[in-house]
Tab-separated table of C-alpha atoms in Angstrom:
chain	number	residue	atom	x	y	z
A	516	MET	CA	48.451	116.254	-142.343
A	517	LYS	CA	48.050	117.598	-139.270
A	518	LEU	CA	46.518	116.529	-136.052
A	519	ASN	CA	45.953	116.966	-132.719
A	520	LYS	CA	48.589	114.669	-131.477
A	521	ARG	CA	48.723	115.880	-127.538
A	522	SER	CA	44.860	115.293	-127.087
A	523	MET	CA	45.125	112.169	-129.061
A	524	THR	CA	47.952	110.714	-126.308
A	525	HIS	CA	45.976	112.449	-122.870
A	526	TYR	CA	42.446	111.015	-124.484
A	527	ALA	CA	44.486	107.639	-124.618
A	528	LEU	CA	46.323	107.832	-121.237
A	529	SER	CA	42.682	108.838	-119.921
A	530	ASP	CA	40.650	107.423	-117.531
A	531	SER	CA	37.801	106.616	-119.630
A	532	PRO	CA	37.187	102.843	-119.511
A	533	ALA	CA	38.965	101.223	-122.674
A	534	ASP	CA	36.464	99.175	-124.458
A	535	HIS	CA	39.295	96.757	-125.159
A	536	THR	CA	43.087	96.379	-123.855
A	537	GLY	CA	45.993	93.630	-124.316
A	538	PHE	CA	48.977	92.468	-125.618
A	539	LEU	CA	49.274	91.627	-129.523
A	540	ARG	CA	52.077	90.917	-131.295
A	541	THR	CA	52.055	93.140	-134.800
A	542	TRP	CA	54.091	93.424	-138.169
A	543	GLY	CA	54.563	95.925	-139.653
A	544	GLY	CA	52.478	98.345	-138.510
A	545	PRO	CA	53.252	102.056	-139.362
A	546	GLY	CA	56.365	102.601	-138.349
A	547	THR	CA	56.792	99.185	-137.125
A	548	ALA	CA	60.708	97.489	-137.876
A	549	PRO	CA	60.639	93.573	-138.317
A	550	THR	CA	62.161	91.518	-136.124
A	551	SER	CA	65.042	89.246	-137.075
A	552	SER	CA	62.937	86.299	-136.718
A	553	GLY	CA	59.587	87.939	-137.596
A	554	ALA	CA	57.548	86.439	-134.665
A	555	GLY	CA	56.193	89.995	-134.517
A	556	ARG	CA	57.002	93.322	-131.580
A	557	ARG	CA	54.433	92.531	-129.124
A	558	TYR	CA	52.504	96.159	-127.906
A	559	TRP	CA	49.842	96.582	-125.288
A	560	PHE	CA	47.217	97.850	-127.024
A	561	VAL	CA	44.021	100.005	-126.151
A	562	LEU	CA	40.795	100.700	-128.251
A	563	LYS	CA	38.980	103.278	-126.896
A	564	GLY	CA	35.675	103.599	-129.335
A	565	ASN	CA	37.360	103.704	-132.711
A	566	LEU	CA	40.906	104.883	-131.814
A	567	LEU	CA	43.093	101.891	-131.190
A	568	PHE	CA	46.377	103.003	-129.690
A	569	SER	CA	49.498	100.581	-129.554
A	570	PHE	CA	52.210	101.686	-126.345
A	571	GLU	CA	55.371	100.445	-125.888
A	572	ASN	CA	54.485	99.231	-122.554
A	573	ARG	CA	51.321	99.300	-120.051
A	574	GLU	CA	53.593	102.065	-118.175
A	575	SER	CA	54.317	104.059	-121.435
A	576	ARG	CA	52.548	107.460	-121.524
A	577	THR	CA	53.248	107.452	-125.129
A	578	PRO	CA	51.036	105.642	-128.021
A	579	LEU	CA	53.978	104.465	-130.722
A	580	SER	CA	50.682	104.583	-132.779
A	581	LEU	CA	46.887	104.565	-134.029
A	582	VAL	CA	45.051	103.362	-136.245
A	583	VAL	CA	41.071	104.986	-136.666
A	584	LEU	CA	38.400	101.825	-137.172
A	585	GLU	CA	36.316	102.923	-140.075
A	586	GLY	CA	35.257	101.215	-142.716
A	587	CYS	CA	37.403	98.448	-142.115
A	588	THR	CA	36.991	94.772	-141.358
A	589	VAL	CA	38.513	92.638	-139.538
A	590	GLU	CA	38.856	88.868	-140.084
A	591	LEU	CA	41.137	86.272	-139.329
A	592	ALA	CA	44.857	86.137	-141.173
A	593	GLU	CA	47.870	83.943	-142.236
A	594	ALA	CA	50.844	85.777	-139.967
A	595	PRO	CA	53.505	85.669	-142.239
A	596	VAL	CA	55.413	82.516	-139.803
A	597	PRO	CA	52.994	79.490	-138.697
A	598	GLU	CA	51.324	81.656	-135.704
A	599	GLU	CA	48.254	81.073	-134.602
A	600	PHE	CA	46.121	83.923	-133.161
A	601	ALA	CA	46.315	86.337	-136.235
A	602	PHE	CA	43.860	88.427	-137.381
A	603	ALA	CA	43.924	91.431	-139.362
A	604	ILE	CA	42.270	94.766	-140.018
A	605	ARG	CA	41.513	95.830	-143.545
A	606	PHE	CA	40.721	98.896	-145.288
A	607	ASP	CA	38.288	99.581	-148.043
A	608	ALA	CA	40.756	101.925	-149.045
A	609	PRO	CA	43.434	102.060	-152.082
A	610	GLY	CA	46.653	101.985	-150.865
A	611	VAL	CA	45.759	101.189	-147.587
A	612	HIS	CA	47.433	97.999	-146.194
A	613	PRO	CA	46.130	95.837	-144.016
A	614	HIS	CA	46.961	95.584	-140.301
A	615	LEU	CA	48.853	92.020	-139.262
A	616	LEU	CA	48.617	91.030	-135.735
A	617	ALA	CA	47.996	88.703	-133.110
A	618	ALA	CA	46.569	87.141	-130.064
A	619	ASP	CA	48.348	85.343	-126.823
A	620	GLY	CA	45.564	82.177	-127.777
A	621	GLN	CA	42.397	81.997	-128.831
A	622	VAL	CA	39.869	83.416	-125.948
A	623	ALA	CA	41.803	86.629	-126.694
A	624	GLN	CA	42.112	86.638	-130.683
A	625	GLU	CA	38.369	86.148	-130.456
A	626	ALA	CA	37.484	88.704	-128.086
A	627	TRP	CA	40.168	91.498	-130.157
A	628	VAL	CA	38.111	90.135	-133.387
A	629	LYS	CA	34.710	91.399	-131.646
A	630	ALA	CA	36.166	94.156	-129.896
A	631	LEU	CA	37.569	96.025	-133.248
A	632	SER	CA	34.901	94.963	-135.380
A	633	ARG	CA	32.249	97.072	-133.023
A	634	ALA	CA	34.439	99.326	-132.881
A	635	SER	CA	33.512	101.846	-135.615
A	636	PHE	CA	30.635	104.234	-136.059
A	637	GLY	CA	29.445	102.134	-138.969
A	638	TYR	CA	28.724	99.353	-137.263
A	639	MET	CA	26.849	101.218	-134.461
A	640	ARG	CA	25.218	102.901	-137.042
A	641	LEU	CA	23.659	99.174	-138.902
A	642	VAL	CA	22.591	98.400	-134.645
A	643	VAL	CA	20.645	101.169	-133.971
A	644	ARG	CA	19.208	101.128	-137.129
A	645	GLU	CA	18.098	97.517	-136.923
A	646	LEU	CA	17.148	97.840	-132.976
A	647	GLU	CA	14.675	100.917	-134.553
A	648	SER	CA	12.852	98.651	-136.841
A	649	GLN	CA	12.505	95.935	-134.152
A	650	LEU	CA	10.956	98.583	-131.884
A	651	GLN	CA	8.434	100.080	-134.958
A	652	ASP	CA	7.639	96.483	-134.622
A	653	ALA	CA	7.097	95.473	-131.448
A	654	ARG	CA	4.712	98.344	-130.925
A	655	GLN	CA	2.859	97.598	-133.823
A	656	SER	CA	2.091	94.429	-132.725
A	657	LEU	CA	2.010	95.509	-129.241
A	658	ALA	CA	-0.713	97.645	-130.373
A	659	LEU	CA	-2.302	94.812	-131.892
A	660	HIS	CA	-2.550	93.002	-128.916
A	661	ARG	CA	-4.072	95.447	-127.157
A	662	CYS	CA	-7.115	96.283	-129.132
A	663	VAL	CA	-7.833	92.213	-129.799
A	664	SER	CA	-7.729	91.913	-125.547
A	665	GLN	CA	-10.039	94.434	-125.520
A	666	LYS	CA	-12.911	94.008	-127.990
A	667	CYS	CA	-12.227	90.308	-127.872
A	668	VAL	CA	-14.001	86.644	-126.667
A	669	ALA	CA	-11.421	84.782	-125.852
A	670	SER	CA	-11.432	82.369	-128.512
A	671	CYS	CA	-9.261	84.898	-130.929
A	672	SER	CA	-6.327	83.517	-129.913
A	673	LYS	CA	-4.415	84.007	-133.696
A	674	PRO	CA	-1.739	85.727	-133.401
A	675	ARG	CA	-0.601	88.530	-135.445
A	676	THR	CA	2.720	89.910	-136.244
A	677	ALA	CA	2.320	93.326	-138.235
A	678	ASP	CA	4.032	92.499	-141.736
A	679	ARG	CA	6.731	95.903	-142.055
A	680	SER	CA	6.152	95.248	-145.777
A	681	ALA	CA	3.206	95.573	-148.295
A	682	PRO	CA	0.669	93.119	-146.336
A	683	GLY	CA	0.077	90.299	-149.321
A	684	PRO	CA	-3.501	89.411	-149.872
A	685	GLU	CA	-2.563	85.778	-148.956
A	686	ASN	CA	-2.569	86.309	-144.954
A	687	GLY	CA	-6.524	86.792	-145.375
A	688	TYR	CA	-6.661	90.357	-142.486
A	689	PHE	CA	-4.641	92.279	-143.993
A	690	LEU	CA	-5.585	94.235	-147.157
A	691	PRO	CA	-3.390	95.213	-149.889
A	692	ARG	CA	-3.436	99.272	-150.079
A	693	ASP	CA	-4.580	99.491	-153.663
A	694	ARG	CA	-7.305	97.998	-153.390
A	695	ASN	CA	-10.863	99.460	-153.927
A	696	PRO	CA	-11.810	98.659	-149.846
A	697	ASN	CA	-15.802	99.551	-151.118
A	698	GLY	CA	-15.830	96.387	-153.774
A	699	SER	CA	-19.288	94.823	-153.741
A	700	VAL	CA	-20.202	92.517	-150.874
A	701	GLU	CA	-23.607	91.762	-152.713
A	702	GLU	CA	-22.341	89.680	-155.936
A	703	ARG	CA	-19.885	87.270	-153.457
A	704	GLY	CA	-23.347	86.439	-151.522
A	705	SER	CA	-23.606	83.405	-152.583
A	706	ARG	CA	-20.276	82.565	-152.233
A	707	PRO	CA	-19.867	79.480	-149.514
A	708	MET	CA	-18.151	79.895	-146.474
A	709	GLY	CA	-14.995	77.579	-145.456
A	710	ARG	CA	-13.413	77.610	-149.756
A	711	ASP	CA	-11.705	80.430	-150.654
A	712	LEU	CA	-12.058	82.757	-148.493
A	713	THR	CA	-9.646	85.649	-148.985
A	714	GLU	CA	-10.694	87.601	-152.026
A	715	TRP	CA	-14.117	87.930	-150.313
A	716	GLU	CA	-12.881	87.984	-146.957
A	717	LEU	CA	-11.019	91.395	-148.100
A	718	GLN	CA	-13.484	92.468	-149.636
A	719	GLY	CA	-16.218	92.400	-147.230
A	720	PRO	CA	-14.286	93.614	-143.752
A	721	ALA	CA	-12.912	96.439	-145.398
A	722	SER	CA	-16.573	98.374	-146.252
A	723	LEU	CA	-18.162	97.344	-142.744
A	724	LEU	CA	-14.430	98.915	-141.117
A	725	LEU	CA	-14.602	101.865	-143.111
A	726	SER	CA	-18.341	102.221	-142.443
A	727	ARG	CA	-17.096	102.015	-138.932
A	728	GLY	CA	-14.516	104.786	-139.590
A	729	GLN	CA	-11.761	102.422	-139.619
A	730	SER	CA	-9.223	102.300	-141.726
A	731	PRO	CA	-9.149	98.917	-143.153
A	732	VAL	CA	-5.241	98.672	-143.424
A	733	SER	CA	-4.222	99.328	-139.800
A	734	PRO	CA	-3.520	96.877	-138.127
A	735	GLU	CA	-4.520	98.106	-135.255
A	736	THR	CA	-7.940	98.123	-135.893
A	737	SER	CA	-8.615	95.143	-138.606
A	738	CYS	CA	-9.461	93.219	-135.176
A	739	PHE	CA	-11.209	89.973	-134.825
A	740	SER	CA	-14.269	91.249	-132.866
A	741	THR	CA	-14.715	93.107	-135.812
A	742	LEU	CA	-14.427	90.272	-138.606
A	743	HIS	CA	-16.233	88.987	-136.635
A	744	ASP	CA	-19.328	90.702	-136.793
A	745	TRP	CA	-19.060	91.114	-140.276
A	746	TYR	CA	-19.196	86.920	-140.503
A	747	GLY	CA	-21.143	86.748	-138.271
A	748	LYS	CA	-23.844	88.954	-139.917
A	749	GLU	CA	-23.183	86.738	-143.088
A	750	ILE	CA	-24.237	83.151	-141.148
A	751	MET	CA	-26.958	84.870	-139.490
A	752	GLU	CA	-28.773	85.323	-143.124
A	753	LEU	CA	-27.521	82.029	-144.284
A	754	ARG	CA	-29.048	80.704	-141.401
A	755	ARG	CA	-32.027	82.496	-141.676
A	756	GLY	CA	-32.649	80.759	-145.449
A	757	TRP	CA	-31.550	76.908	-143.798
A	758	GLN	CA	-34.861	77.414	-141.375
A	759	GLN	CA	-36.916	78.584	-143.840
A	760	ARG	CA	-36.325	75.730	-145.811
A	761	ALA	CA	-36.655	73.371	-143.811
A	762	LYS	CA	-39.039	75.015	-141.602
A	763	GLY	CA	-37.125	74.116	-137.978
A	764	SER	CA	-36.205	70.276	-138.748
A	765	GLN	CA	-32.492	71.258	-139.923
A	766	PRO	CA	-30.059	70.945	-137.429
A	767	GLU	CA	-27.742	73.755	-137.375
A	768	SER	CA	-23.838	74.847	-137.844
A	769	LYS	CA	-23.690	77.833	-136.956
A	770	GLN	CA	-19.866	78.181	-138.087
A	771	GLN	CA	-18.465	80.356	-135.123
A	772	ASP	CA	-14.390	79.544	-135.705
A	773	ARG	CA	-12.426	81.692	-137.570
A	774	PRO	CA	-10.417	79.949	-140.477
B	683	MET	CA	52.544	108.433	-132.424
B	684	ARG	CA	52.619	107.241	-135.797
B	685	TYR	CA	49.394	106.596	-138.022
B	686	ASN	CA	48.648	105.799	-141.421
B	687	GLU	CA	47.926	109.217	-143.634
B	688	LYS	CA	46.087	107.184	-146.253
B	689	GLU	CA	43.761	105.774	-143.567
B	690	LEU	CA	42.775	109.255	-142.113
B	691	GLN	CA	42.450	110.376	-145.703
B	692	ALA	CA	40.621	108.014	-146.389
B	693	LEU	CA	38.346	108.551	-143.762
B	694	SER	CA	38.232	112.162	-144.573
B	695	ARG	CA	36.772	111.262	-147.892
B	696	GLN	CA	33.325	109.848	-146.350
B	697	PRO	CA	29.763	110.930	-145.558
B	698	ALA	CA	30.164	113.564	-143.072
B	699	GLU	CA	28.080	114.786	-140.469
B	700	MET	CA	28.196	118.363	-141.890
B	701	ALA	CA	30.713	120.285	-143.841
B	702	ALA	CA	31.044	123.970	-144.907
B	703	GLU	CA	33.387	126.499	-145.389
B	704	LEU	CA	33.939	128.213	-142.690
B	705	GLY	CA	36.246	130.824	-141.215
B	706	MET	CA	39.066	129.110	-139.261
B	707	ARG	CA	41.893	130.187	-136.727
B	708	GLY	CA	44.733	128.026	-135.194
B	709	PRO	CA	45.692	127.777	-131.593
B	710	LYS	CA	49.109	129.634	-131.658
B	711	LYS	CA	49.265	133.648	-131.157
B	712	GLY	CA	48.349	136.372	-133.957
B	713	SER	CA	47.041	133.666	-136.171
B	714	VAL	CA	45.562	134.506	-138.954
B	715	ALA	CA	41.592	133.791	-140.354
B	716	LYS	CA	41.156	131.578	-142.921
B	717	ARG	CA	38.643	130.560	-145.097
B	718	ARG	CA	38.363	126.138	-144.477
B	719	LEU	CA	36.515	123.428	-145.904
B	720	VAL	CA	35.770	122.073	-142.363
B	721	LYS	CA	34.191	118.534	-142.344
B	722	LEU	CA	32.495	116.764	-139.577
B	723	VAL	CA	33.345	112.839	-140.266
B	724	VAL	CA	32.911	111.164	-137.090
B	725	ASN	CA	34.408	111.709	-134.278
B	726	PHE	CA	37.040	113.960	-136.454
B	727	LEU	CA	36.805	116.967	-137.903
B	728	PHE	CA	38.987	117.540	-141.192
B	729	TYR	CA	39.777	120.702	-142.659
B	730	PHE	CA	40.839	121.550	-146.409
B	731	ARG	CA	42.168	124.255	-148.223
B	732	PRO	CA	38.955	125.265	-150.331
B	733	ASP	CA	40.345	123.834	-153.730
B	734	GLU	CA	42.142	120.512	-152.118
B	735	ALA	CA	41.342	117.569	-152.188
B	736	GLU	CA	43.538	115.991	-149.185
B	737	PRO	CA	42.896	117.582	-145.859
B	738	LEU	CA	45.660	120.095	-144.109
B	739	GLY	CA	44.757	118.544	-141.377
B	740	ALA	CA	42.289	116.735	-138.755
B	741	LEU	CA	41.035	117.154	-134.892
B	742	LEU	CA	39.847	114.459	-133.027
B	743	LEU	CA	36.849	115.484	-130.984
B	744	GLU	CA	37.184	113.338	-127.784
B	745	ARG	CA	37.156	115.725	-124.912
B	746	CYS	CA	36.756	118.366	-126.413
B	747	ILE	CA	35.243	121.348	-125.241
B	748	VAL	CA	32.828	123.601	-127.745
B	749	ALA	CA	32.092	127.170	-126.725
B	750	GLN	CA	30.459	130.444	-128.127
B	751	GLU	CA	33.022	132.545	-128.931
B	752	GLU	CA	31.514	136.023	-130.891
B	753	PRO	CA	27.710	136.033	-132.067
B	754	GLY	CA	28.498	133.139	-135.309
B	755	GLY	CA	31.543	131.547	-133.426
B	756	PHE	CA	32.492	129.359	-131.553
B	757	SER	CA	35.743	127.439	-130.368
B	758	ILE	CA	36.475	124.082	-129.689
B	759	SER	CA	39.864	123.820	-127.156
B	760	PHE	CA	40.832	120.481	-125.314
B	761	VAL	CA	40.956	119.202	-121.121
B	762	GLU	CA	44.496	119.375	-121.390
B	763	ASP	CA	44.909	123.108	-122.739
B	764	LEU	CA	41.984	125.390	-122.273
B	765	SER	CA	43.886	127.872	-123.670
B	766	ARG	CA	44.869	126.170	-127.126
B	767	LYS	CA	41.564	127.093	-128.969
B	768	TYR	CA	40.240	126.731	-132.733
B	769	HIS	CA	38.120	129.329	-133.320
B	770	PHE	CA	35.552	128.948	-136.259
B	771	GLU	CA	33.538	132.219	-138.094
B	772	CYS	CA	30.022	130.727	-138.900
B	773	CYS	CA	27.673	132.938	-140.897
B	774	SER	CA	24.661	132.982	-139.652
B	775	GLN	CA	24.655	132.247	-135.128
B	776	GLU	CA	22.014	129.568	-136.201
B	777	GLN	CA	24.660	127.810	-138.640
B	778	CYS	CA	26.932	128.013	-135.332
B	779	GLN	CA	24.828	126.687	-133.436
B	780	GLU	CA	23.892	124.096	-135.766
B	781	TRP	CA	28.036	123.007	-135.794
B	782	MET	CA	27.915	123.375	-132.159
B	783	GLU	CA	25.299	121.021	-131.342
B	784	ALA	CA	26.774	118.001	-134.115
B	785	LEU	CA	30.428	119.046	-131.657
B	786	ARG	CA	29.251	118.396	-129.334
B	787	ARG	CA	27.368	114.818	-130.352
B	788	ALA	CA	30.654	113.711	-132.163
B	789	ARG	CA	31.965	111.371	-129.772
B	790	ASN	CA	32.611	108.094	-127.958
B	791	GLU	CA	32.922	109.515	-124.621
B	792	ILE	CA	28.909	111.024	-124.660
B	793	ARG	CA	27.802	107.108	-122.915
B	794	LYS	CA	30.689	107.302	-120.589
B	795	MET	CA	29.695	110.975	-119.091
B	796	THR	CA	26.300	109.982	-118.810
B	797	GLY	CA	26.943	106.653	-117.263
B	798	LYS	CA	24.028	104.976	-118.796
B	799	ASP	CA	23.989	102.316	-121.940
B	800	PRO	CA	21.508	103.562	-124.116
B	801	LEU	CA	20.768	99.857	-125.520
B	802	GLU	CA	21.349	98.647	-122.292
B	803	GLN	CA	17.121	98.560	-122.221
B	804	PHE	CA	17.044	96.433	-125.584
B	805	GLY	CA	19.709	93.755	-123.922
B	806	ILE	CA	22.317	94.770	-125.816
B	807	SER	CA	25.940	93.510	-124.044
B	808	GLU	CA	28.375	95.884	-122.729
B	809	GLU	CA	30.236	94.342	-125.371
B	810	ALA	CA	28.581	96.223	-128.135
B	811	ARG	CA	28.404	99.913	-127.082
B	812	PHE	CA	26.820	102.870	-128.150
B	813	GLN	CA	28.279	104.873	-130.237
B	814	LEU	CA	26.891	108.755	-130.931
B	815	ASN	CA	26.558	109.666	-134.310
B	816	SER	CA	23.943	111.267	-136.544
B	817	LEU	CA	21.109	113.015	-135.214
B	818	PRO	CA	17.548	112.998	-137.073
B	819	THR	CA	18.809	116.681	-138.700
B	820	THR	CA	17.515	118.629	-141.207
B	821	HIS	CA	19.427	117.432	-143.741
B	822	GLY	CA	17.758	114.057	-144.352
B	823	ARG	CA	20.603	111.993	-142.780
B	824	THR	CA	19.919	108.754	-141.137
B	825	ALA	CA	17.818	108.627	-138.074
B	826	CYS	CA	19.076	107.430	-134.744
B	827	ILE	CA	17.114	106.960	-131.639
B	828	GLY	CA	16.339	110.460	-131.311
B	829	SER	CA	14.183	110.200	-128.411
B	830	GLN	CA	17.065	107.632	-126.594
B	831	LEU	CA	19.876	110.239	-127.818
B	832	ASP	CA	17.898	113.554	-125.907
B	833	VAL	CA	18.555	111.757	-122.270
B	834	LEU	CA	22.087	112.525	-123.208
B	835	ASP	CA	22.317	116.447	-122.968
């Protein structure tokens, strides 16, 4: 395979900062002849991005070798001689032998393994994807908190993290997306408060939210205050009923707290 | 400089950011344009004879300069010798534009050129470097933090 070796050399030697450098011992790397003692040859290694270059020494102007760090894993390894601080770069691809390397000490070994593991574009894609989803979560939570703080009185303190996956009914405030939001609430009017409210809660507030032009399934709009209004109405009706029955002599316990 | 040919061959088989058959002309004087399957994988540009499985060659794209040539054509050269140009012929200016943008992004060096680490704002330490790979494309490939990357260009 033809390579633009001159450009590669130029890049290796350029003053662009390397991601990691240091002396490492190597066995059987490309073109490395074994030493008589089997101790491994000591070269100066330079990591730039996903490219690992080796040089005879720090002053050398010609790289000895190049390893492209994509599709590989880096792990601690046994060296051919009893040797500490060894690690290997292994490739998935068939017929590609692992590169065996050893550092001078544990700190160096750990630093190299970490640096090499993160060197690939593949690793960075994972990091970026993870960050994007965290960013999305953070945005949703922020929007939700804004909504809550704008509209509500103090007692609402229940933090609600936006669930990335489909919200389940056990989380009382989120509605399953396929659920019919216009469930009839009147049928459930006799259901006592405080007991197994989940399903009831799901039906009631949804229609209220929809009637106010708010989406019942968006975390930003299922605000405490809207739900509070809903429960408040039901309470008021019940209270009226009690008052009528008791003719004003019964103590009232208007439930204001959210379960 | 020694390298493992099989490592590079394996890399050339990885999913590509861009791949197309283009006309390609080497930097040597008097070279003729030939049809080549050109494949961009991370920061390497592989080129194949259209009917072959193994690449003829690869260009590392660090420190490369991508320039528009004639309409529908672009060239890649390197800072250390600007006169040596690899020429590519596309079927349209649109395709040419797509390739030029993709090639300019395909580098480790982007961060270092701008001097800022886009991941810093997320509290990712220096050692977890940022490498530029795929941006949202019309081919529906993996999107990155596209809006952050726009800042870099």
